[in-house]
Amino acid sequence: KAGVTQTPRYLIKTRGQQVTLSCSPISGHRSVSWYQQTPGQGLQFLFEYFSETQRNKGNFPGRFSGRQFSNSRSEMNVSTLELGDSALYLCASSLDSGANVLTFGAGSRLTVL
Amino acid sequence: GQNIDQPTEMTATEGAIVQINCTYQTSGFNGLFWYQQHAGEAPTFLSYNVLDGLEEKGRFSSFLSRSKGYSYLLLKELQMKDSASYLCAVRDAPKLSFGAGTTVTVRA
């Protein structure tokens, strides 16, 4: 059973650019959550998608957005990148919505120069 | 709002026991999770407590007191591979909020 797959694993962008990250959940999992992880801050919740609908959203600016496709794959986009957006972005999937046991992907490490 | 506190770092010797405490103040509570995260890897699920008491799973045990807003993760017979970050997370459905994590270093 394949795990949660995130692409790309590493990327470098410059301020003002935009980035799209992709997440393929475990087969059969319909909920996908996104987290930002930075040293000292821990995991900060971005948003959760279930059945192509955003179910919940964290306290991030509108530059952070996401979507989910009919096959449960999800993408998140960050526009007008800032230096402070440098972080590890983790995707996690679960069978249902409601923050049950999450299975995380290895993450996409974004560096903004 | 959510406030989840855990120590930043802990060091212990191989074969010893370490207890990682987690205190929380959240608007709601539907359960508490512990995750383990090795450097450069994804967090992996360790345990889940929703009722008061101790849950034992091999060398790892997790305890919860809902009235005190307190949990701990107990790691027994420490091994070098246990060196990792341990994340406490509180479910206030549908949200799951994480603490900043405790980095445990196991020394020979």
mmCIF file of C-alpha atoms in Angstrom:
data_model
loop_
_atom_site.group_PDB
_atom_site.id
_atom_site.type_symbol
_atom_site.label_atom_id
_atom_site.label_comp_id
_atom_site.label_asym_id
_atom_site.label_seq_id
_atom_site.Cartn_x
_atom_site.Cartn_y
_atom_site.Cartn_z
ATOM 1 C CA LYS A 1 0.000 0.000 0.000
ATOM 2 C CA ALA A 2 1.665 3.210 -1.164
ATOM 3 C CA GLY A 3 2.027 5.999 1.367
ATOM 4 C CA VAL A 4 1.343 9.682 0.991
ATOM 5 C CA THR A 5 3.371 11.091 -1.877
ATOM 6 C CA GLN A 6 4.419 14.701 -2.074
ATOM 7 C CA THR A 7 6.116 16.432 -4.969
ATOM 8 C CA PRO A 8 8.449 18.121 -5.375
ATOM 9 C CA ARG A 9 10.554 17.187 -2.364
ATOM 10 C CA TYR A 10 12.771 20.245 -2.567
ATOM 11 C CA LEU A 11 12.437 23.545 -4.361
ATOM 12 C CA ILE A 12 13.978 26.977 -4.337
ATOM 13 C CA LYS A 13 12.067 30.093 -5.311
ATOM 14 C CA THR A 14 12.647 33.817 -5.113
ATOM 15 C CA ARG A 15 10.493 36.436 -3.426
ATOM 16 C CA GLY A 16 7.408 37.351 -5.386
ATOM 17 C CA GLN A 17 7.175 34.061 -7.247
ATOM 18 C CA GLN A 18 4.447 31.530 -6.735
ATOM 19 C CA VAL A 19 4.653 27.813 -6.055
ATOM 20 C CA THR A 20 2.377 24.789 -6.383
ATOM 21 C CA LEU A 21 2.864 21.681 -4.273
ATOM 22 C CA SER A 22 1.203 18.355 -4.924
ATOM 23 C CA CYS A 23 -0.005 15.595 -2.629
ATOM 24 C CA SER A 24 -1.321 12.134 -3.480
ATOM 25 C CA PRO A 25 -3.033 10.538 -0.469
ATOM 26 C CA ILE A 26 -3.155 6.888 0.457
ATOM 27 C CA SER A 27 -5.571 5.024 -1.778
ATOM 28 C CA GLY A 28 -9.033 5.190 -0.246
ATOM 29 C CA HIS A 29 -8.283 8.187 1.945
ATOM 30 C CA ARG A 30 -10.604 11.060 1.144
ATOM 31 C CA SER A 31 -9.315 13.720 3.522
ATOM 32 C CA VAL A 32 -6.139 15.677 2.873
ATOM 33 C CA SER A 33 -4.685 18.194 5.321
ATOM 34 C CA TRP A 34 -1.784 20.562 4.810
ATOM 35 C CA TYR A 35 0.622 21.791 7.483
ATOM 36 C CA GLN A 36 3.543 24.207 7.526
ATOM 37 C CA GLN A 37 6.474 23.202 9.724
ATOM 38 C CA THR A 38 9.172 25.656 10.782
ATOM 39 C CA PRO A 39 11.807 25.352 13.545
ATOM 40 C CA GLY A 40 10.375 26.448 16.867
ATOM 41 C CA GLN A 41 6.826 26.848 15.526
ATOM 42 C CA GLY A 42 5.940 23.240 15.076
ATOM 43 C CA LEU A 43 3.237 22.202 12.677
ATOM 44 C CA GLN A 44 0.834 24.951 11.785
ATOM 45 C CA PHE A 45 -2.451 23.891 10.194
ATOM 46 C CA LEU A 46 -3.137 25.349 6.756
ATOM 47 C CA PHE A 47 -6.326 23.689 5.540
ATOM 48 C CA GLU A 48 -8.182 20.426 5.118
ATOM 49 C CA TYR A 49 -9.991 19.131 2.063
ATOM 50 C CA PHE A 50 -12.582 16.389 1.938
ATOM 51 C CA SER A 51 -14.507 15.333 -1.141
ATOM 52 C CA GLU A 52 -13.132 18.303 -3.084
ATOM 53 C CA THR A 53 -14.409 20.778 -0.477
ATOM 54 C CA GLN A 54 -12.372 22.829 1.934
ATOM 55 C CA ARG A 55 -13.603 21.712 5.349
ATOM 56 C CA ASN A 56 -11.386 23.763 7.594
ATOM 57 C CA LYS A 57 -8.835 26.546 7.318
ATOM 58 C CA GLY A 58 -6.027 27.753 9.564
ATOM 59 C CA ASN A 59 -4.862 31.294 10.207
ATOM 60 C CA PHE A 60 -2.818 31.906 7.095
ATOM 61 C CA PRO A 61 -3.153 34.796 4.637
ATOM 62 C CA GLY A 62 -5.072 34.446 1.408
ATOM 63 C CA ARG A 63 -1.805 33.919 -0.483
ATOM 64 C CA PHE A 64 -2.086 30.314 0.658
ATOM 65 C CA SER A 65 -4.718 28.342 -1.197
ATOM 66 C CA GLY A 66 -5.485 24.785 -2.096
ATOM 67 C CA ARG A 67 -7.785 22.459 -3.885
ATOM 68 C CA GLN A 68 -8.669 18.802 -4.107
ATOM 69 C CA PHE A 69 -9.485 16.799 -7.190
ATOM 70 C CA SER A 70 -12.042 14.052 -7.670
ATOM 71 C CA ASN A 71 -9.344 11.384 -7.189
ATOM 72 C CA SER A 72 -8.543 12.960 -3.758
ATOM 73 C CA ARG A 73 -5.180 14.305 -4.914
ATOM 74 C CA SER A 74 -4.584 17.779 -3.579
ATOM 75 C CA GLU A 75 -2.519 20.793 -4.468
ATOM 76 C CA MET A 76 -1.607 23.850 -2.475
ATOM 77 C CA ASN A 77 -0.455 27.121 -3.939
ATOM 78 C CA VAL A 78 1.426 29.993 -2.386
ATOM 79 C CA SER A 79 1.475 33.227 -4.332
ATOM 80 C CA THR A 80 3.736 36.263 -3.949
ATOM 81 C CA LEU A 81 6.280 34.306 -1.932
ATOM 82 C CA GLU A 82 7.937 35.913 1.072
ATOM 83 C CA LEU A 83 11.145 34.918 2.846
ATOM 84 C CA GLY A 84 9.083 33.767 5.825
ATOM 85 C CA ASP A 85 7.341 31.163 3.679
ATOM 86 C CA SER A 86 10.497 29.057 3.730
ATOM 87 C CA ALA A 87 9.401 25.896 5.493
ATOM 88 C CA LEU A 88 8.629 22.225 5.217
ATOM 89 C CA TYR A 89 5.111 21.757 3.882
ATOM 90 C CA LEU A 90 3.563 18.509 5.015
ATOM 91 C CA CYS A 91 0.533 16.831 3.589
ATOM 92 C CA ALA A 92 -1.404 14.239 5.571
ATOM 93 C CA SER A 93 -4.273 12.008 4.599
ATOM 94 C CA SER A 94 -6.941 10.170 6.563
ATOM 95 C CA LEU A 95 -9.967 8.072 5.755
ATOM 96 C CA ASP A 96 -12.485 10.679 6.783
ATOM 97 C CA SER A 97 -12.664 14.306 7.770
ATOM 98 C CA GLY A 98 -12.430 15.281 11.428
ATOM 99 C CA ALA A 99 -8.747 14.843 12.200
ATOM 100 C CA ASN A 100 -8.614 11.114 12.742
ATOM 101 C CA VAL A 101 -5.234 9.388 12.641
ATOM 102 C CA LEU A 102 -3.190 11.180 10.016
ATOM 103 C CA THR A 103 -0.608 9.608 7.738
ATOM 104 C CA PHE A 104 1.951 12.156 6.661
ATOM 105 C CA GLY A 105 3.986 12.474 3.521
ATOM 106 C CA ALA A 106 7.701 13.243 3.644
ATOM 107 C CA GLY A 107 7.031 16.887 2.830
ATOM 108 C CA SER A 108 8.092 19.506 0.328
ATOM 109 C CA ARG A 109 10.915 21.714 1.554
ATOM 110 C CA LEU A 110 10.542 25.211 0.151
ATOM 111 C CA THR A 111 13.340 27.742 0.318
ATOM 112 C CA VAL A 112 12.557 31.331 -0.630
ATOM 113 C CA LEU A 113 15.541 33.516 -1.486
ATOM 114 C CA GLY B 1 -7.534 29.443 20.846
ATOM 115 C CA GLN B 2 -5.160 26.541 21.254
ATOM 116 C CA ASN B 3 -2.164 26.438 23.574
ATOM 117 C CA ILE B 4 -0.093 23.264 23.654
ATOM 118 C CA ASP B 5 3.159 23.205 25.614
ATOM 119 C CA GLN B 6 5.917 20.631 25.704
ATOM 120 C CA PRO B 7 9.619 20.876 26.568
ATOM 121 C CA THR B 8 11.923 21.808 23.722
ATOM 122 C CA GLU B 9 14.662 19.283 24.352
ATOM 123 C CA MET B 10 15.447 16.252 26.493
ATOM 124 C CA THR B 11 18.538 14.073 26.717
ATOM 125 C CA ALA B 12 18.721 10.562 28.127
ATOM 126 C CA THR B 13 21.010 7.559 28.159
ATOM 127 C CA GLU B 14 20.492 4.381 26.188
ATOM 128 C CA GLY B 15 18.435 1.905 28.209
ATOM 129 C CA ALA B 16 16.930 4.599 30.415
ATOM 130 C CA ILE B 17 13.374 5.959 30.640
ATOM 131 C CA VAL B 18 12.244 9.381 29.487
ATOM 132 C CA GLN B 19 8.904 11.086 30.111
ATOM 133 C CA ILE B 20 7.766 13.840 27.777
ATOM 134 C CA ASN B 21 5.052 16.048 29.231
ATOM 135 C CA CYS B 22 2.420 17.913 27.285
ATOM 136 C CA THR B 23 -0.031 20.426 28.730
ATOM 137 C CA TYR B 24 -2.835 21.905 26.723
ATOM 138 C CA GLN B 25 -5.517 24.558 26.870
ATOM 139 C CA THR B 26 -7.940 24.215 23.995
ATOM 140 C CA SER B 27 -11.449 25.391 23.345
ATOM 141 C CA GLY B 28 -12.585 21.807 22.824
ATOM 142 C CA PHE B 29 -11.151 18.328 23.200
ATOM 143 C CA ASN B 30 -11.765 15.157 21.227
ATOM 144 C CA GLY B 31 -8.532 13.294 21.865
ATOM 145 C CA LEU B 32 -4.765 13.599 22.093
ATOM 146 C CA PHE B 33 -2.186 12.161 19.721
ATOM 147 C CA TRP B 34 1.540 11.580 19.919
ATOM 148 C CA TYR B 35 3.648 11.487 16.770
ATOM 149 C CA GLN B 36 7.316 10.704 16.274
ATOM 150 C CA GLN B 37 9.371 12.538 13.686
ATOM 151 C CA HIS B 38 12.923 11.625 12.780
ATOM 152 C CA ALA B 39 15.033 14.363 11.242
ATOM 153 C CA GLY B 40 14.137 14.853 7.590
ATOM 154 C CA GLU B 41 11.268 12.395 7.724
ATOM 155 C CA ALA B 42 7.492 12.469 8.002
ATOM 156 C CA PRO B 43 5.797 12.371 11.414
ATOM 157 C CA THR B 44 4.489 8.895 12.231
ATOM 158 C CA PHE B 45 1.614 8.048 14.542
ATOM 159 C CA LEU B 46 2.535 6.649 17.967
ATOM 160 C CA SER B 47 -0.538 6.780 20.187
ATOM 161 C CA TYR B 48 -4.019 8.160 20.752
ATOM 162 C CA ASN B 49 -5.792 8.867 24.056
ATOM 163 C CA VAL B 50 -9.362 10.011 24.362
ATOM 164 C CA LEU B 51 -10.181 8.708 27.853
ATOM 165 C CA ASP B 52 -8.237 9.286 31.050
ATOM 166 C CA GLY B 53 -5.597 6.743 31.865
ATOM 167 C CA LEU B 54 -2.603 4.947 30.505
ATOM 168 C CA GLU B 55 -2.310 3.341 27.072
ATOM 169 C CA GLU B 56 0.620 0.987 26.704
ATOM 170 C CA LYS B 57 2.093 -0.072 23.400
ATOM 171 C CA GLY B 58 5.354 -1.940 23.744
ATOM 172 C CA ARG B 59 8.130 0.324 24.977
ATOM 173 C CA PHE B 60 5.923 3.401 24.572
ATOM 174 C CA SER B 61 3.080 4.420 26.874
ATOM 175 C CA SER B 62 0.882 7.490 26.822
ATOM 176 C CA PHE B 63 -1.147 8.937 29.677
ATOM 177 C CA LEU B 64 -4.001 11.420 29.670
ATOM 178 C CA SER B 65 -5.733 13.473 32.343
ATOM 179 C CA ARG B 66 -8.497 15.533 30.752
ATOM 180 C CA SER B 67 -9.339 17.409 33.948
ATOM 181 C CA LYS B 68 -5.740 18.616 34.224
ATOM 182 C CA GLY B 69 -5.196 19.203 30.511
ATOM 183 C CA TYR B 70 -2.136 16.992 30.739
ATOM 184 C CA SER B 71 -0.575 14.097 28.917
ATOM 185 C CA TYR B 72 2.766 12.394 28.895
ATOM 186 C CA LEU B 73 4.580 10.012 26.606
ATOM 187 C CA LEU B 74 6.801 7.494 28.350
ATOM 188 C CA LEU B 75 9.654 5.905 26.442
ATOM 189 C CA LYS B 76 11.198 2.901 28.163
ATOM 190 C CA GLU B 77 14.407 0.991 27.456
ATOM 191 C CA LEU B 78 15.615 3.806 25.246
ATOM 192 C CA GLN B 79 17.417 2.912 22.054
ATOM 193 C CA MET B 80 19.563 5.104 19.835
ATOM 194 C CA LYS B 81 16.872 4.968 17.151
ATOM 195 C CA ASP B 82 14.480 6.713 19.553
ATOM 196 C CA SER B 83 16.403 9.952 18.992
ATOM 197 C CA ALA B 84 13.732 12.039 17.295
ATOM 198 C CA SER B 85 11.230 14.819 17.788
ATOM 199 C CA TYR B 86 8.011 13.884 19.598
ATOM 200 C CA LEU B 87 4.917 15.881 18.774
ATOM 201 C CA CYS B 88 1.883 16.245 21.003
ATOM 202 C CA ALA B 89 -1.332 17.045 19.119
ATOM 203 C CA VAL B 90 -4.807 17.826 20.416
ATOM 204 C CA ARG B 91 -7.932 17.163 18.410
ATOM 205 C CA ASP B 92 -10.652 19.747 18.677
ATOM 206 C CA ALA B 93 -12.662 18.379 15.785
ATOM 207 C CA PRO B 94 -12.324 19.017 13.012
ATOM 208 C CA LYS B 95 -8.948 20.625 13.812
ATOM 209 C CA LEU B 96 -5.768 18.923 14.992
ATOM 210 C CA SER B 97 -3.350 21.332 16.684
ATOM 211 C CA PHE B 98 0.283 20.445 17.337
ATOM 212 C CA GLY B 99 2.754 21.481 19.981
ATOM 213 C CA ALA B 100 6.201 22.640 18.842
ATOM 214 C CA GLY B 101 7.695 19.214 19.560
ATOM 215 C CA THR B 102 10.262 17.804 21.971
ATOM 216 C CA THR B 103 13.627 16.753 20.576
ATOM 217 C CA VAL B 104 14.893 13.685 22.419
ATOM 218 C CA THR B 105 18.562 12.812 22.139
ATOM 219 C CA VAL B 106 19.622 9.360 23.265
ATOM 220 C CA ARG B 107 23.277 9.041 24.241
ATOM 221 C CA ALA B 108 25.296 5.824 24.471
#
